[in-house]
Amino acid sequence: MDWARITGYVGLLCIAISVLASIIAAVVPDYRNMERPEEIVRWGRYLWAYAAVTMGMFLKNKTGNILELFGGVLAGGLSLLPSIAPFIVLLYSFRAFRMLSKTKGSLPF
C-alpha cells in the first residue's frame, strides 16, 4: 500500500468537497436563515454522504462484494450526523482508497 498516494486522494476529495460546498452555499437561496459557515458545513455533509454512497457502489463493482455497498450506505448515513461526521468520512475515505490501492489499476495516478 502506498500511503502517500492514499493520503493524496483523501486530501483531493476533501478539497473538492469543501470547494463544492462553498459554491453551493453561495448559489442556493437560504430559506433557513442560517449563517454562511453553517450552510457550507450543511452542504458539505450532504456531499460527503453522496461521496460515501457512490464510493460504496464503486467498490462493490470493483470487488464484487455486496458488503462494500452496505458499508458505503452506512457511512453516508452516519456522515449526516453532525457530531461524528468528520471522523466517519475520514475513516471511510481512507479505507475506501486503501481498498482501491490493493486492486490493480484502480487508482489513476
CSV table of C-alpha atoms in Angstrom, one decimal:
chain,number,residue,atom,x,y,z
A,1,MET,CA,0.0,0.0,0.0
A,2,ASP,CA,1.2,3.4,-0.9
A,3,TRP,CA,0.0,5.6,2.0
A,4,ALA,CA,1.3,8.8,0.3
A,5,ARG,CA,-1.0,8.3,-2.7
A,6,ILE,CA,-3.9,7.3,-0.4
A,7,THR,CA,-3.5,10.4,1.7
A,8,GLY,CA,-3.2,12.5,-1.5
A,9,TYR,CA,-6.5,11.1,-2.8
A,10,VAL,CA,-8.3,11.7,0.5
A,11,GLY,CA,-6.9,15.3,0.5
A,12,LEU,CA,-8.1,15.9,-3.0
A,13,LEU,CA,-11.5,14.6,-2.1
A,14,CYS,CA,-11.7,16.9,0.9
A,15,ILE,CA,-10.6,19.9,-1.1
A,16,ALA,CA,-13.1,19.2,-3.9
A,17,ILE,CA,-16.0,18.7,-1.4
A,18,SER,CA,-15.2,21.9,0.5
A,19,VAL,CA,-15.0,23.9,-2.7
A,20,LEU,CA,-18.3,22.5,-4.0
A,21,ALA,CA,-20.0,23.1,-0.6
A,22,SER,CA,-18.9,26.7,-0.5
A,23,ILE,CA,-20.1,27.3,-4.1
A,24,ILE,CA,-23.4,25.6,-3.5
A,25,ALA,CA,-23.9,27.6,-0.3
A,26,ALA,CA,-23.3,30.8,-2.2
A,27,VAL,CA,-25.6,29.9,-5.1
A,28,VAL,CA,-28.6,28.1,-3.5
A,29,PRO,CA,-31.0,30.5,-1.8
A,30,ASP,CA,-31.0,30.4,2.0
A,31,TYR,CA,-34.5,29.7,3.3
A,32,ARG,CA,-33.5,28.6,6.7
A,33,ASN,CA,-31.9,31.9,7.8
A,34,MET,CA,-28.6,30.2,8.5
A,35,GLU,CA,-25.2,31.9,8.6
A,36,ARG,CA,-22.9,31.2,5.6
A,37,PRO,CA,-20.5,28.9,7.5
A,38,GLU,CA,-23.4,26.8,8.8
A,39,GLU,CA,-24.7,26.5,5.2
A,40,ILE,CA,-21.2,25.4,4.0
A,41,VAL,CA,-21.0,22.7,6.6
A,42,ARG,CA,-24.5,21.5,5.9
A,43,TRP,CA,-23.9,21.2,2.2
A,44,GLY,CA,-20.5,19.6,3.0
A,45,ARG,CA,-22.2,16.9,5.0
A,46,TYR,CA,-24.6,16.2,2.1
A,47,LEU,CA,-21.7,16.0,-0.4
A,48,TRP,CA,-19.8,13.6,2.0
A,49,ALA,CA,-22.9,11.4,2.2
A,50,TYR,CA,-23.2,11.3,-1.5
A,51,ALA,CA,-19.4,10.6,-1.9
A,52,ALA,CA,-19.6,7.7,0.6
A,53,VAL,CA,-22.6,6.1,-1.1
A,54,THR,CA,-21.1,6.4,-4.6
A,55,MET,CA,-17.7,5.1,-3.3
A,56,GLY,CA,-19.5,2.1,-1.8
A,57,MET,CA,-21.2,1.4,-5.2
A,58,PHE,CA,-17.8,1.8,-7.0
A,59,LEU,CA,-16.1,-0.6,-4.5
A,60,LYS,CA,-18.9,-3.1,-4.9
A,61,ASN,CA,-18.4,-3.1,-8.7
A,62,LYS,CA,-14.6,-3.4,-8.3
A,63,THR,CA,-14.5,-6.1,-5.6
A,64,GLY,CA,-17.9,-7.8,-6.3
A,65,ASN,CA,-18.6,-7.8,-2.5
A,66,ILE,CA,-22.1,-6.5,-1.7
A,67,LEU,CA,-21.0,-5.6,1.8
A,68,GLU,CA,-19.0,-2.7,0.3
A,69,LEU,CA,-22.3,-1.2,-0.9
A,70,PHE,CA,-23.8,-1.5,2.6
A,71,GLY,CA,-20.7,0.0,4.1
A,72,GLY,CA,-21.0,3.0,1.8
A,73,VAL,CA,-24.6,3.5,2.6
A,74,LEU,CA,-23.9,3.2,6.4
A,75,ALA,CA,-21.0,5.6,6.2
A,76,GLY,CA,-23.2,8.0,4.1
A,77,GLY,CA,-26.0,7.9,6.7
A,78,LEU,CA,-23.6,8.4,9.6
A,79,SER,CA,-21.9,11.3,7.9
A,80,LEU,CA,-25.2,13.2,8.1
A,81,LEU,CA,-24.8,13.3,11.9
A,82,PRO,CA,-23.0,16.5,12.9
A,83,SER,CA,-21.2,15.2,15.9
A,84,ILE,CA,-19.4,12.2,14.2
A,85,ALA,CA,-19.4,13.2,10.6
A,86,PRO,CA,-15.7,14.3,10.3
A,87,PHE,CA,-14.5,11.0,11.8
A,88,ILE,CA,-16.7,8.8,9.8
A,89,VAL,CA,-15.9,10.4,6.4
A,90,LEU,CA,-12.2,10.4,7.0
A,91,LEU,CA,-12.1,6.8,8.2
A,92,TYR,CA,-14.3,5.6,5.4
A,93,SER,CA,-12.3,7.6,2.8
A,94,PHE,CA,-9.0,6.2,3.9
A,95,ARG,CA,-10.5,2.7,4.0
A,96,ALA,CA,-12.0,3.0,0.5
A,97,PHE,CA,-8.8,4.3,-1.1
A,98,ARG,CA,-6.8,1.6,0.7
A,99,MET,CA,-9.1,-1.0,-0.8
A,100,LEU,CA,-8.7,0.6,-4.2
A,101,SER,CA,-4.9,0.7,-3.9
A,102,LYS,CA,-5.0,-3.1,-3.4
A,103,THR,CA,-6.9,-3.6,-6.6
A,104,LYS,CA,-4.6,-3.3,-9.6
A,105,GLY,CA,-5.3,-0.4,-11.9
A,106,SER,CA,-8.0,1.2,-9.7
A,107,LEU,CA,-6.1,4.4,-8.9
A,108,PRO,CA,-5.3,6.6,-11.9
A,109,PHE,CA,-2.1,8.2,-10.6
